[in-house]
Tab-separated table of C-alpha atoms in Angstrom:
chain	number	residue	atom	x	y	z
M	688	UNK	CA	1.670	-1.502	-9.710
M	689	UNK	CA	-0.523	-0.077	-12.442
M	690	UNK	CA	-2.690	-3.183	-12.269
M	691	UNK	CA	-3.015	-2.988	-8.478
M	692	UNK	CA	-3.955	0.677	-8.497
M	693	UNK	CA	-6.448	-0.126	-11.228
M	694	UNK	CA	-8.163	-2.517	-8.822
M	695	UNK	CA	-8.383	0.173	-6.136
M	696	UNK	CA	-9.638	2.745	-8.615
M	697	UNK	CA	-12.358	0.406	-9.870
M	698	UNK	CA	-13.524	-0.161	-6.300
M	699	UNK	CA	-13.710	3.574	-5.620
M	700	UNK	CA	-15.346	4.252	-8.967
M	701	UNK	CA	-17.941	1.554	-8.356
M	702	UNK	CA	-19.033	3.403	-5.227
M	703	UNK	CA	-19.217	6.679	-7.131
M	704	UNK	CA	-21.445	5.117	-9.772
M	705	UNK	CA	-23.930	3.887	-7.193
M	706	UNK	CA	-27.092	5.825	-7.969
M	707	UNK	CA	-29.606	7.069	-5.471
M	708	UNK	CA	-31.983	4.302	-6.535
M	709	UNK	CA	-29.750	1.484	-5.420
M	710	UNK	CA	-26.534	-0.363	-6.108
M	711	UNK	CA	-27.852	-3.266	-8.144
M	712	UNK	CA	-25.517	-2.475	-11.019
M	713	UNK	CA	-22.366	-2.832	-8.914
M	714	UNK	CA	-20.150	-5.838	-8.385
M	715	UNK	CA	-21.452	-7.124	-5.056
M	716	UNK	CA	-20.144	-9.365	-2.295
M	717	UNK	CA	-22.258	-12.316	-1.123
M	718	UNK	CA	-21.648	-13.238	2.500
M	719	UNK	CA	-22.501	-16.718	3.777
M	720	UNK	CA	-22.470	-17.064	7.557
M	721	UNK	CA	-24.133	-20.460	7.648
M	722	UNK	CA	-24.029	-22.811	4.679
M	723	UNK	CA	-22.016	-25.597	3.128
M	724	UNK	CA	-19.036	-23.259	3.165
M	725	UNK	CA	-18.933	-19.970	5.072
M	726	UNK	CA	-17.209	-17.027	3.426
M	727	UNK	CA	-17.561	-14.194	0.936
M	728	UNK	CA	-18.330	-14.904	-2.731
M	729	UNK	CA	-18.252	-12.655	-5.784
M	730	UNK	CA	-21.227	-14.109	-7.663
M	731	UNK	CA	-24.746	-15.159	-6.758
M	732	UNK	CA	-24.229	-18.586	-8.298
M	733	UNK	CA	-21.275	-19.261	-5.969
M	734	UNK	CA	-23.322	-18.106	-2.996
M	735	UNK	CA	-26.364	-20.150	-4.006
M	736	UNK	CA	-24.244	-23.301	-4.229
M	737	UNK	CA	-23.472	-22.900	-0.514
M	738	UNK	CA	-26.984	-22.089	0.770
M	739	UNK	CA	-29.498	-23.716	-1.591
M	740	UNK	CA	-31.469	-26.345	0.360
M	741	UNK	CA	-29.089	-25.978	3.310
M	742	UNK	CA	-31.041	-26.011	6.626
M	743	UNK	CA	-31.229	-22.578	8.281
M	744	UNK	CA	-28.786	-21.052	5.821
M	745	UNK	CA	-27.789	-17.470	6.592
M	746	UNK	CA	-26.560	-15.194	3.835
M	747	UNK	CA	-26.660	-11.598	2.692
M	748	UNK	CA	-25.451	-9.357	-0.142
M	749	UNK	CA	-23.214	-6.330	0.497
M	750	UNK	CA	-21.757	-3.462	-1.502
M	751	UNK	CA	-18.343	-3.758	0.192
M	752	UNK	CA	-16.147	-6.711	1.028
M	753	UNK	CA	-15.459	-5.290	4.487
M	754	UNK	CA	-19.157	-5.363	5.374
M	755	UNK	CA	-19.493	-8.873	3.987
M	756	UNK	CA	-16.660	-10.241	6.132
M	757	UNK	CA	-18.047	-8.425	9.179
M	758	UNK	CA	-21.353	-10.226	8.624
M	759	UNK	CA	-19.619	-13.615	8.281
M	760	UNK	CA	-17.530	-13.193	11.414
M	761	UNK	CA	-19.877	-11.311	13.738
M	762	UNK	CA	-22.683	-12.929	15.660
M	763	UNK	CA	-25.041	-10.155	14.609
M	764	UNK	CA	-25.585	-8.522	11.240
M	765	UNK	CA	-23.854	-5.129	10.853
M	766	UNK	CA	-27.089	-3.612	9.571
M	767	UNK	CA	-29.699	-5.730	11.256
M	768	UNK	CA	-30.789	-7.239	14.560
M	769	UNK	CA	-30.903	-10.770	15.876
M	770	UNK	CA	-34.678	-10.582	15.722
M	771	UNK	CA	-34.587	-9.869	12.016
M	772	UNK	CA	-32.118	-12.685	11.543
M	773	UNK	CA	-34.230	-15.256	13.375
M	774	UNK	CA	-37.296	-14.213	11.433
M	775	UNK	CA	-35.426	-14.594	8.180
M	776	UNK	CA	-34.122	-18.044	9.171
M	777	UNK	CA	-37.695	-19.148	9.795
M	778	UNK	CA	-38.698	-17.846	6.367
M	779	UNK	CA	-35.859	-19.710	4.759
M	780	UNK	CA	-36.818	-22.950	6.472
M	781	UNK	CA	-40.415	-22.512	5.329
M	782	UNK	CA	-39.235	-21.979	1.757
M	783	UNK	CA	-36.540	-24.661	1.737
M	784	UNK	CA	-38.162	-26.559	-1.106
M	785	UNK	CA	-38.808	-23.475	-3.228
M	786	UNK	CA	-36.425	-22.016	-5.798
M	787	UNK	CA	-33.764	-19.897	-4.118
M	788	UNK	CA	-33.414	-16.393	-5.532
M	789	UNK	CA	-30.711	-13.780	-5.346
M	790	UNK	CA	-31.179	-11.177	-2.573
M	791	UNK	CA	-32.707	-8.029	-4.056
M	792	UNK	CA	-32.949	-4.390	-3.055
M	793	UNK	CA	-35.593	-3.774	-0.435
M	794	UNK	CA	-35.603	-7.288	1.038
M	795	UNK	CA	-35.959	-7.474	4.820
M	796	UNK	CA	-33.598	-9.220	7.182
M	797	UNK	CA	-30.313	-10.708	6.109
M	798	UNK	CA	-30.865	-10.475	2.394
M	799	UNK	CA	-31.244	-6.694	2.441
M	800	UNK	CA	-28.792	-5.190	0.025
M	801	UNK	CA	-27.004	-2.105	1.457
M	802	UNK	CA	-26.136	0.775	-0.850
M	803	UNK	CA	-22.654	2.215	-0.299
M	804	UNK	CA	-24.023	5.710	0.386
M	805	UNK	CA	-25.957	4.415	3.396
M	806	UNK	CA	-23.305	2.115	4.859
M	807	UNK	CA	-21.448	3.493	7.858
M	808	UNK	CA	-17.870	2.205	7.990
M	809	UNK	CA	-16.316	1.699	11.403
M	810	UNK	CA	-12.885	0.384	12.252
M	811	UNK	CA	-14.281	-0.679	15.632
M	812	UNK	CA	-16.179	-3.536	13.958
M	813	UNK	CA	-13.182	-4.769	11.976
M	814	UNK	CA	-11.997	-8.124	13.314
M	815	UNK	CA	-8.341	-8.735	14.034
M	816	UNK	CA	-6.589	-10.016	10.924
M	817	UNK	CA	-3.623	-12.368	10.918
M	818	UNK	CA	-0.326	-10.643	10.082
M	819	UNK	CA	0.338	-13.435	7.578
M	820	UNK	CA	-2.316	-12.164	5.140
M	821	UNK	CA	-0.626	-8.800	4.559
M	822	UNK	CA	1.976	-7.990	1.906
M	823	UNK	CA	5.299	-6.741	3.228
M	824	UNK	CA	8.155	-4.556	2.056
M	825	UNK	CA	10.721	-5.505	4.661
M	826	UNK	CA	9.067	-4.728	8.007
M	827	UNK	CA	6.498	-2.439	6.371
M	828	UNK	CA	2.978	-3.533	5.453
M	829	UNK	CA	1.955	-2.492	1.925
M	830	UNK	CA	-1.392	-0.879	1.087
M	831	UNK	CA	-2.804	0.854	-2.005
M	832	UNK	CA	-5.320	3.690	-1.880
M	833	UNK	CA	-7.291	5.680	-4.434
M	834	UNK	CA	-10.047	8.241	-4.579
M	835	UNK	CA	-12.165	9.414	-7.475
M	836	UNK	CA	-15.016	11.758	-8.193
M	837	UNK	CA	-17.460	11.887	-11.094
M	838	UNK	CA	-18.485	15.380	-12.206
M	839	UNK	CA	-15.720	16.796	-10.015
M	840	UNK	CA	-16.331	20.473	-9.218
M	841	UNK	CA	-19.952	20.332	-10.288
M	842	UNK	CA	-23.207	20.390	-8.377
M	843	UNK	CA	-23.928	16.671	-8.679
M	844	UNK	CA	-20.401	15.435	-7.972
M	845	UNK	CA	-20.144	11.978	-6.399
M	846	UNK	CA	-16.922	10.725	-4.831
M	847	UNK	CA	-15.722	7.407	-3.463
M	848	UNK	CA	-12.613	5.935	-1.875
M	849	UNK	CA	-10.891	2.578	-2.211
M	850	UNK	CA	-8.340	0.773	-0.027
M	851	UNK	CA	-6.656	-2.385	-1.288
M	852	UNK	CA	-4.542	-4.703	0.890
M	853	UNK	CA	-4.385	-7.642	-1.502
M	854	UNK	CA	-6.548	-10.173	-3.377
M	855	UNK	CA	-9.587	-11.174	-1.307
M	856	UNK	CA	-8.263	-9.383	1.782
M	857	UNK	CA	-10.936	-8.821	4.473
M	858	UNK	CA	-9.874	-5.192	4.918
M	859	UNK	CA	-10.358	-4.223	1.268
M	860	UNK	CA	-12.971	-1.506	1.101
M	861	UNK	CA	-14.757	0.730	-1.375
M	862	UNK	CA	-17.137	3.303	0.121
M	863	UNK	CA	-18.835	6.606	-0.648
M	864	UNK	CA	-16.931	9.694	0.514
M	865	UNK	CA	-18.831	11.527	3.271
M	866	UNK	CA	-19.153	15.303	3.183
M	867	UNK	CA	-18.023	17.551	0.350
M	868	UNK	CA	-17.622	15.580	-2.889
M	869	UNK	CA	-14.255	16.339	-4.559
M	870	UNK	CA	-11.455	14.267	-6.019
M	871	UNK	CA	-8.783	15.713	-3.720
M	872	UNK	CA	-10.829	15.005	-0.595
M	873	UNK	CA	-11.408	11.454	-1.824
M	874	UNK	CA	-7.662	10.877	-2.233
M	875	UNK	CA	-6.924	12.245	1.250
M	876	UNK	CA	-9.674	10.245	2.924
M	877	UNK	CA	-8.652	7.041	1.162
M	878	UNK	CA	-5.260	7.438	2.841
M	879	UNK	CA	-6.982	8.228	6.149
M	880	UNK	CA	-9.059	5.055	5.875
M	881	UNK	CA	-5.989	2.907	5.225
M	882	UNK	CA	-4.159	4.373	8.230
M	883	UNK	CA	-7.215	3.893	10.459
M	884	UNK	CA	-7.372	0.247	9.415
M	885	UNK	CA	-3.641	-0.201	9.997
M	886	UNK	CA	-3.876	1.253	13.512
M	887	UNK	CA	-6.825	-1.016	14.297
M	888	UNK	CA	-4.534	-3.962	13.415
M	889	UNK	CA	-1.644	-2.563	15.522
M	890	UNK	CA	0.373	-1.870	12.370
M	891	UNK	CA	2.696	1.113	12.742
M	892	UNK	CA	4.968	0.654	9.717
M	893	UNK	CA	3.186	1.249	6.448
M	894	UNK	CA	4.101	1.658	2.786
M	895	UNK	CA	1.202	3.596	1.308
M	896	UNK	CA	0.867	3.802	-2.475
M	897	UNK	CA	-1.281	6.590	-3.893
M	898	UNK	CA	-1.368	8.304	-7.272
M	899	UNK	CA	-2.187	11.636	-5.603
M	900	UNK	CA	0.925	13.818	-5.435
M	901	UNK	CA	-1.302	16.447	-3.835
M	902	UNK	CA	-1.803	14.122	-0.864
M	903	UNK	CA	1.856	13.061	-0.735
M	904	UNK	CA	3.250	16.595	-0.954
M	905	UNK	CA	0.637	17.875	1.456
M	906	UNK	CA	1.420	15.428	4.251
M	907	UNK	CA	5.198	15.117	3.711
M	908	UNK	CA	6.185	18.674	2.787
M	909	UNK	CA	3.500	21.306	3.190
M	910	UNK	CA	1.726	20.445	6.446
M	911	UNK	CA	4.560	21.550	8.755
M	912	UNK	CA	4.712	24.975	7.098
M	913	UNK	CA	0.946	25.333	7.175
M	914	UNK	CA	0.861	24.558	10.898
M	915	UNK	CA	3.533	27.166	11.616
M	916	UNK	CA	1.539	29.715	9.618
M	917	UNK	CA	-1.713	28.989	11.438
M	918	UNK	CA	-2.919	26.714	8.649
M	919	UNK	CA	-2.341	29.315	5.986
M	920	UNK	CA	-0.234	29.065	2.850
M	921	UNK	CA	2.947	31.060	2.231
M	922	UNK	CA	0.791	33.656	0.454
M	923	UNK	CA	-1.514	34.008	3.468
M	924	UNK	CA	-4.456	32.154	1.984
M	925	UNK	CA	-6.395	29.578	3.984
M	926	UNK	CA	-5.321	26.038	3.215
M	927	UNK	CA	-7.651	24.192	0.858
M	928	UNK	CA	-9.023	21.035	2.487
M	929	UNK	CA	-7.652	22.121	5.865
M	930	UNK	CA	-9.944	19.863	7.917
M	931	UNK	CA	-8.972	16.857	5.818
M	932	UNK	CA	-5.240	17.434	6.217
M	933	UNK	CA	-5.697	18.070	9.952
M	934	UNK	CA	-7.271	14.612	10.215
M	935	UNK	CA	-4.590	12.991	8.063
M	936	UNK	CA	-1.848	14.657	10.104
M	937	UNK	CA	-3.465	13.419	13.312
M	938	UNK	CA	-3.639	9.850	12.037
M	939	UNK	CA	0.005	9.789	10.964
M	940	UNK	CA	1.211	10.548	14.485
M	941	UNK	CA	3.028	7.511	15.877
M	942	UNK	CA	3.137	5.900	12.437
M	943	UNK	CA	6.189	5.246	10.269
M	944	UNK	CA	4.778	5.721	6.761
M	945	UNK	CA	6.567	5.611	3.435
M	946	UNK	CA	4.473	7.547	0.928
M	947	UNK	CA	5.016	6.304	-2.620
M	948	UNK	CA	3.675	7.711	-5.853
M	949	UNK	CA	1.832	4.832	-7.483
M	950	UNK	CA	2.288	6.323	-10.951
M	951	UNK	CA	6.060	6.542	-10.546
M	952	UNK	CA	7.384	3.535	-8.646
M	953	UNK	CA	7.586	-0.090	-9.712
M	954	UNK	CA	6.006	0.487	-13.110
M	955	UNK	CA	9.260	0.079	-15.030
M	956	UNK	CA	8.865	-3.147	-17.055
M	957	UNK	CA	12.631	-3.704	-17.139
M	958	UNK	CA	12.855	-3.392	-13.361
M	959	UNK	CA	9.974	-5.820	-12.920
M	960	UNK	CA	11.684	-8.282	-15.268
M	961	UNK	CA	14.969	-8.021	-13.357
M	962	UNK	CA	13.251	-8.543	-10.009
M	963	UNK	CA	11.555	-11.699	-11.242
M	964	UNK	CA	14.639	-13.120	-12.939
M	965	UNK	CA	16.896	-12.524	-9.928
M	966	UNK	CA	14.263	-13.236	-7.283
M	967	UNK	CA	14.568	-9.868	-5.556
M	968	UNK	CA	11.692	-10.503	-3.176
M	969	UNK	CA	12.512	-7.791	-0.602
M	970	UNK	CA	12.423	-4.087	-1.337
M	971	UNK	CA	12.367	-0.786	0.504
M	972	UNK	CA	12.965	2.905	-0.195
M	973	UNK	CA	15.752	5.024	1.314
M	974	UNK	CA	15.912	8.808	1.032
M	975	UNK	CA	19.330	10.349	1.657
M	976	UNK	CA	19.114	14.041	2.474
M	977	UNK	CA	19.419	16.181	5.597
M	978	UNK	CA	15.664	16.456	6.196
M	979	UNK	CA	14.819	12.778	5.709
M	980	UNK	CA	17.719	10.618	6.936
M	981	UNK	CA	18.265	10.401	10.719
M	982	UNK	CA	21.882	11.045	11.764
M	983	UNK	CA	22.548	12.328	8.262
M	984	UNK	CA	26.147	13.532	8.714
M	985	UNK	CA	27.197	10.303	10.433
M	986	UNK	CA	25.513	8.143	7.798
M	987	UNK	CA	27.186	10.036	4.928
M	988	UNK	CA	30.593	9.354	6.487
M	989	UNK	CA	29.743	5.664	6.889
M	990	UNK	CA	28.587	5.374	3.267
M	991	UNK	CA	31.850	6.917	2.067
M	992	UNK	CA	34.054	4.495	4.019
M	993	UNK	CA	35.473	1.857	1.685
M	994	UNK	CA	33.676	-1.388	2.503
M	995	UNK	CA	32.146	-4.575	1.162
M	996	UNK	CA	29.019	-6.664	1.788
M	997	UNK	CA	28.566	-10.417	1.931
M	998	UNK	CA	25.513	-10.142	-0.351
M	999	UNK	CA	24.883	-8.316	-3.608
M	1000	UNK	CA	23.979	-4.654	-3.165
M	1001	UNK	CA	21.253	-3.584	-5.607
M	1002	UNK	CA	20.095	0.022	-5.930
M	1003	UNK	CA	17.529	1.556	-8.290
M	1004	UNK	CA	17.524	5.365	-8.331
M	1005	UNK	CA	14.055	6.867	-8.094
M	1006	UNK	CA	14.957	10.535	-7.628
M	1007	UNK	CA	18.090	12.637	-7.345
M	1008	UNK	CA	21.637	11.483	-8.060
M	1009	UNK	CA	24.951	10.398	-6.548
M	1010	UNK	CA	28.152	8.426	-7.091
M	1011	UNK	CA	29.211	4.850	-6.458
M	1012	UNK	CA	32.990	4.340	-6.416
M	1013	UNK	CA	34.222	0.785	-7.056
M	1014	UNK	CA	37.659	-0.807	-7.293
M	1015	UNK	CA	38.796	-2.330	-10.591
M	1016	UNK	CA	41.027	-5.407	-10.932
M	1017	UNK	CA	44.110	-3.183	-10.487
M	1018	UNK	CA	42.615	-1.757	-7.289
M	1019	UNK	CA	42.022	1.673	-8.820
M	1020	UNK	CA	38.862	3.674	-8.248
M	1021	UNK	CA	36.170	3.859	-10.906
M	1022	UNK	CA	33.458	6.485	-10.323
M	1023	UNK	CA	29.930	5.655	-11.499
M	1024	UNK	CA	27.374	8.447	-11.753
M	1025	UNK	CA	23.844	7.333	-10.864
M	1026	UNK	CA	20.642	9.256	-11.563
M	1027	UNK	CA	16.895	8.640	-11.862
M	1028	UNK	CA	16.136	5.397	-13.712
M	1029	UNK	CA	19.598	3.854	-13.202
M	1030	UNK	CA	20.052	0.463	-11.556
M	1031	UNK	CA	23.346	-0.892	-10.233
M	1032	UNK	CA	24.274	-4.305	-8.829
M	1033	UNK	CA	27.429	-4.429	-6.719
M	1034	UNK	CA	28.487	-8.081	-6.328
M	1035	UNK	CA	29.231	-9.493	-2.904
M	1036	UNK	CA	32.884	-8.982	-1.997
M	1037	UNK	CA	33.563	-5.851	-4.082
M	1038	UNK	CA	35.086	-2.860	-2.291
M	1039	UNK	CA	33.042	0.267	-2.874
M	1040	UNK	CA	31.704	3.493	-1.363
M	1041	UNK	CA	28.892	5.976	-2.008
M	1042	UNK	CA	28.550	9.749	-1.887
M	1043	UNK	CA	26.057	12.387	-2.983
M	1044	UNK	CA	26.707	15.026	-5.615
M	1045	UNK	CA	26.229	18.787	-5.174
M	1046	UNK	CA	22.418	18.352	-4.991
M	1047	UNK	CA	22.755	16.409	-1.719
M	1048	UNK	CA	19.661	14.355	-2.450
M	1049	UNK	CA	18.856	10.863	-3.667
M	1050	UNK	CA	15.943	8.472	-3.229
M	1051	UNK	CA	16.710	4.857	-4.053
M	1052	UNK	CA	15.010	1.482	-4.027
M	1053	UNK	CA	17.020	-1.225	-2.236
M	1054	UNK	CA	16.517	-4.795	-3.441
M	1055	UNK	CA	17.447	-8.095	-1.796
M	1056	UNK	CA	16.944	-11.809	-2.210
M	1057	UNK	CA	15.149	-12.787	0.990
M	1058	UNK	CA	15.667	-10.872	4.227
M	1059	UNK	CA	18.161	-7.992	3.931
M	1060	UNK	CA	21.583	-7.998	5.600
M	1061	UNK	CA	22.843	-4.461	6.115
M	1062	UNK	CA	26.248	-5.202	7.653
M	1063	UNK	CA	29.152	-3.371	5.993
M	1064	UNK	CA	32.736	-4.571	6.524
M	1065	UNK	CA	35.321	-1.828	6.154
M	1066	UNK	CA	38.562	-2.529	4.370
M	1067	UNK	CA	40.601	-4.625	5.073
M	1068	UNK	CA	38.074	-7.465	4.875
M	1069	UNK	CA	39.951	-9.901	2.622
M	1070	UNK	CA	39.386	-12.869	4.942
M	1071	UNK	CA	35.705	-13.192	4.007
M	1072	UNK	CA	34.725	-15.963	1.595
M	1073	UNK	CA	32.696	-13.490	-0.468
M	1074	UNK	CA	35.840	-11.414	-1.045
M	1075	UNK	CA	37.827	-14.470	-2.085
M	1076	UNK	CA	35.151	-15.513	-4.567
M	1077	UNK	CA	35.027	-12.018	-6.058
M	1078	UNK	CA	38.835	-11.868	-6.464
M	1079	UNK	CA	38.716	-15.313	-8.127
M	1080	UNK	CA	36.022	-14.050	-10.496
M	1081	UNK	CA	38.204	-11.054	-11.444
M	1082	UNK	CA	41.157	-13.332	-12.158
M	1083	UNK	CA	39.069	-15.608	-14.375
M	1084	UNK	CA	37.628	-12.688	-16.338
M	1085	UNK	CA	41.018	-11.044	-16.928
């Protein structure tokens, strides 16, 4: 997780560091629309290998990967016209036997290098992306966002946002933040950008990682109170970044979003080791409290019914606390207190139940091997093979 957020932060920071004189110092994306191999490349040498001495080659350098892929896939350049393109093709043909050079700032036509501060991002131009290229947490698509600002709070502040869907993903983006340049606005608008992209791909279930607790608390806890108070805080003051939260709130409508703190979740080295060793490939987050869990009272009763599962039940406590009760080999209850940082594996076939403590709140990570199976079988359920295997295991370990 730390490594992934580092990638997003570097993308956002690269945009921030783009000076008014150009973006030549940034890591650029080289788009090849026509060449030996069409695609987006990270170095000029890779790009040149595809276009050097290739008839009517078409290529261009971009500050963002999103723009580069748009150029590769669209029939017209995002920042140019067909006339410019044809003219450039003719120039390339005329210079086919000359040494090919890297596109530079100020070039006309397709080899014009755009600076991030001048590039307009639009979800309308984003092509449809196959669902197979996204990362999933159960049914939820996973995305990482970050915002940053150099000289935050000062006159010459410069802010950028980054959205990361995965290695080489066509929707990855790093752009300059429009409007007022602050770190908090950058974090909010990075989340907005990710949600806009998700909606453009007809994605309505999203796990969004951000290291901004200001953004998470704002959209999950504070916004409803602000709206009731006419977008004023409990002390009567006008909400900071009101327009930004209004936009974020609008975008979240109709979306099922799990907001996760990137600095808190999945960065436990022991947890990562366990997941790899036991092949826990599926994971989601469940929050058990009155305000977050639909049909709360009914669910609490179900959790407390003595039952078993046909697969291992693995829970990692992220916040809050509660109790798992399990049966020992003499069929007596053993109560296990679970709190933040604790992980428990209940083997298939063991009778157990769960309840909250007096805090009435717990947030837990649920882990599975492959697709999850949620079915609980209330006692008696001794006829299941999983139960028989567990009883046999108890007898052997006695």
